[in-house]
Structure formats: C-alpha cells, structure tokens
C-alpha cells in the first residue's frame, strides 16, 4: 500500500519552512553576483564576466526578509565573488538589523576567495558580519596560482585570511576542494596550515558542477582517503557534530590545536539532513545544488506580487525540495548552471 503523502503546509499559517520530506529549512545562501576575479581551473572555463543579471542591493534585502520571516536563521552571502559587489557593506549592515522568528540576530556569514579581503575584513566585521569562509585550494603559492590562474593571488589571500582573524571574524574557515592530480599533494600541508594559522580547514569533495567537463568519480578525493592520509602524518581526534544538519565531519589533533573538517557530498551524501536553500544572483530559488528547475521569485516580485503572495510561493517551492542528489548514478543530470553561477 502506498504511504500517505504529507500534507502541504498552509502557506499563510506557515511559520517555518518545511519540505515534503520533513526537513526544516533554516539556512539561506544568497549569491549577489556571478562575476568572479578568479578563473579556478576546476570551476571556470577561463571566461570572466557575469552570465546572469544582478539585482539591486535593496531587492536582495527585500527577498531575504521574506525568508527570514519564514524561519531562516543563517544567511550566507556568496557568488561569484561577493567582494566584487558594490553595496556589500550596506547589505550586511541591513541584514545585521534583522531578527529571526525567535528574536535573535541572524547568523551572518560570507564565502569569498579572499583576494580583496585584506581591506574589507574590518569594515565587514563593523557592519555586522559574524563569520567568513575563504576558499583556498593550495598552501604553496605556485600550486595556488596555477589553480586560480591569477599571478600574485596567494599573497592577497593569505593577507585576507590574517586580516579576517585580526578583525575577529572567527572562526575563519578555509574551504579546499581537492582534485586528484591537481592539488591532492596539499592535504598534509593544510593540516599544518590549520594549526599554524589557527583556522578551520575544510576539505570538500569535488562535485560535478564545473563549467567544463572535468568531473569523473576518479578525480574525487574521498573523505576516507583524506582522513587516512592526515592520520598517517598526525593522529586525528574526531569531534562531535554541533548540530544535526552539520555537513562537515570534524577532527582535531591530540593537543587540541587546529581543526580539520571534511565535507563529503559525493562519497557520504548528507541530503537527509539538508537544511539549505539558495537564491541565485538573478533572484531564482534553487532548492538543491543539483536542481533541474529554478523558481523565479524575483520575477514575481517585479510583477508586483505582495509579501503574502511571495511568501506563499516560497513556502510551496520549498515544500517541493528534492529528496537527494543523484551524483554517480546513471540518471544523474548535470544542472544547467555551474557552481559559480548558482552561488557556492
Ligand atoms: N568566490 C567565492 C569563493 O571563492 O569562495 C564564492 C563562490 S565559490 C563558487 C564557492 C565555493 O565553491 C568555493 O569554495 C569553491 O572552491 C567551491 N566550488 C566551486 N566549484 C566546485 C565544485 N565543482 N565542487 C565543489 N566545490 C566547488
């Protein structure tokens, strides 16, 4: 006998965003541009520039407020490269004024390549940003710059990381995407880097979200291999998850100095605990990184729909969030947008 499907929430009474699989969505990622000043070899084909229109800062703010009034508690600003976006500081200032349904300030984070962070870390902190994640795929300058394809980028990013720490954007997290044959020789170096720079290093398995066609199962460096390799160099001590929807498996070292996290969406998918939804730079809702459909929230706003209608649309859209991704399965279809154009 087929099991009864859950009843869709009544939009106007909804106080939280819940999908048809019972997951509560409280984490919103917002891309504010799909422009980027890096051309990372595993992400871009080499062309710079935006493919999708950007909204005005006030328009992002209006859309984000709708989500916050429906139970979003964490907002992460991303891109493209969000530090390229004029009006970023004002956006953070405004977001810092918002309150969750429980009356708390939002957990406000930003993901950046760090190239412009040296000068912006202190103003971002003063505007109300809580945390920053810096993407960094190698700890030696030549490998780093072979990946970003921007000469001189390593020293900028290192300065950015140090400025973020000095500004109190703690804990500074470093995201490293590992690709076999590109930068998997950096694993042990990153363990030392985490300890020396007092940052949390998180290795992320490479997902099929690149502009070109690089992804194969073999190029992914899986969680188990990363743990084994660091463990051979230095013993690792597992840390407990801080919340059920935590995506990273966390480890420290016997002396408690330094933290390593591994995010394994490919080898150990965590879709069952997903609490995320994304808004693209052109105002489309994506309920999953691998969604085949997008939901044009901004189009409805431009057409004059009021806050109630827009909120109802968000509730219904999130109710239909996909159960899981299908990476590595025969029916897997690559989404039409790549990571840089979705918002990582
Ligand atoms: N420009 C910002 C940055 O560099 O952090 C934000 C956007 S970037 C697309 C966000 C993150 O996505 C980066 O850490 C990047 O390494 C990661 N990323 C890009 N393509 C990826 C892929 N195919 N699989 C896993 N992570 C990816």
PDB file of C-alpha atoms and ligand atoms in Angstrom, residues 36 42-43 78-82 111-113 133-137 175 177 204-210 339-340 343-344, ligand 1:
ATOM      1  CA  UNK A  36      34.440  36.354 -10.237  1.00  0.00           C
ATOM      2  CA  UNK A  42      38.129  23.176 -11.786  1.00  0.00           C
ATOM      3  CA  UNK A  43      35.344  25.778 -11.770  1.00  0.00           C
ATOM      4  CA  UNK A  78      28.248  34.286  -1.757  1.00  0.00           C
ATOM      5  CA  UNK A  79      28.761  34.492  -5.503  1.00  0.00           C
ATOM      6  CA  UNK A  80      30.583  34.584  -7.961  1.00  0.00           C
ATOM      7  CA  UNK A  81      32.879  36.671  -5.833  1.00  0.00           C
ATOM      8  CA  UNK A  82      30.765  38.711  -3.394  1.00  0.00           C
ATOM      9  CA  UNK A 111      32.124  32.970   1.359  1.00  0.00           C
ATOM     10  CA  UNK A 112      34.915  34.627  -0.599  1.00  0.00           C
ATOM     11  CA  UNK A 113      38.082  33.829  -2.494  1.00  0.00           C
ATOM     12  CA  UNK A 133      34.889  31.298   4.788  1.00  0.00           C
ATOM     13  CA  UNK A 134      37.839  31.747   2.454  1.00  0.00           C
ATOM     14  CA  UNK A 135      38.358  29.381  -0.456  1.00  0.00           C
ATOM     15  CA  UNK A 136      41.942  28.252  -0.817  1.00  0.00           C
ATOM     16  CA  UNK A 137      42.960  25.194  -2.760  1.00  0.00           C
ATOM     17  CA  UNK A 175      37.442  25.681   2.018  1.00  0.00           C
ATOM     18  CA  UNK A 177      38.338  21.482  -2.995  1.00  0.00           C
ATOM     19  CA  UNK A 204      35.299  19.488   0.145  1.00  0.00           C
ATOM     20  CA  UNK A 205      34.793  16.678  -2.320  1.00  0.00           C
ATOM     21  CA  UNK A 206      34.658  17.898  -5.900  1.00  0.00           C
ATOM     22  CA  UNK A 207      31.107  17.831  -7.302  1.00  0.00           C
ATOM     23  CA  UNK A 208      30.019  17.772 -10.962  1.00  0.00           C
ATOM     24  CA  UNK A 209      29.218  21.495 -11.025  1.00  0.00           C
ATOM     25  CA  UNK A 210      32.068  22.816 -13.155  1.00  0.00           C
ATOM     26  CA  UNK A 339      28.701  26.411  -9.160  1.00  0.00           C
ATOM     27  CA  UNK A 340      29.964  29.940  -9.860  1.00  0.00           C
ATOM     28  CA  UNK A 343      26.396  30.514  -5.659  1.00  0.00           C
ATOM     29  CA  UNK A 344      28.653  28.184  -3.718  1.00  0.00           C
TER      30      UNK A 344
HETATM   31  N1  LIG B   1      34.117  33.281  -4.963  1.00  0.00           N
HETATM   32  C1  LIG B   1      33.765  32.744  -3.688  1.00  0.00           C
HETATM   33  C2  LIG B   1      34.790  31.739  -3.225  1.00  0.00           C
HETATM   34  O1  LIG B   1      35.771  31.508  -3.945  1.00  0.00           O
HETATM   35  O2  LIG B   1      34.618  31.213  -2.150  1.00  0.00           O
HETATM   36  C3  LIG B   1      32.379  32.167  -3.593  1.00  0.00           C
HETATM   37  C4  LIG B   1      31.883  31.336  -4.734  1.00  0.00           C
HETATM   38  S1  LIG B   1      32.735  29.800  -4.988  1.00  0.00           S
HETATM   39  C5  LIG B   1      31.808  29.131  -6.301  1.00  0.00           C
HETATM   40  C6  LIG B   1      32.254  28.915  -3.550  1.00  0.00           C
HETATM   41  C7  LIG B   1      32.968  27.626  -3.266  1.00  0.00           C
HETATM   42  O3  LIG B   1      32.565  26.639  -4.193  1.00  0.00           O
HETATM   43  C8  LIG B   1      34.471  27.695  -3.334  1.00  0.00           C
HETATM   44  O4  LIG B   1      34.998  27.200  -2.119  1.00  0.00           O
HETATM   45  C9  LIG B   1      34.822  26.768  -4.471  1.00  0.00           C
HETATM   46  O5  LIG B   1      36.037  26.127  -4.262  1.00  0.00           O
HETATM   47  C10 LIG B   1      33.666  25.801  -4.402  1.00  0.00           C
HETATM   48  N2  LIG B   1      33.452  25.048  -5.633  1.00  0.00           N
HETATM   49  C11 LIG B   1      33.448  25.501  -6.897  1.00  0.00           C
HETATM   50  N3  LIG B   1      33.198  24.501  -7.761  1.00  0.00           N
HETATM   51  C12 LIG B   1      33.038  23.389  -7.018  1.00  0.00           C
HETATM   52  C13 LIG B   1      32.750  22.029  -7.321  1.00  0.00           C
HETATM   53  N4  LIG B   1      32.568  21.635  -8.573  1.00  0.00           N
HETATM   54  N5  LIG B   1      32.672  21.137  -6.304  1.00  0.00           N
HETATM   55  C14 LIG B   1      32.847  21.545  -5.022  1.00  0.00           C
HETATM   56  N6  LIG B   1      33.085  22.820  -4.674  1.00  0.00           N
HETATM   57  C15 LIG B   1      33.191  23.726  -5.655  1.00  0.00           C
END
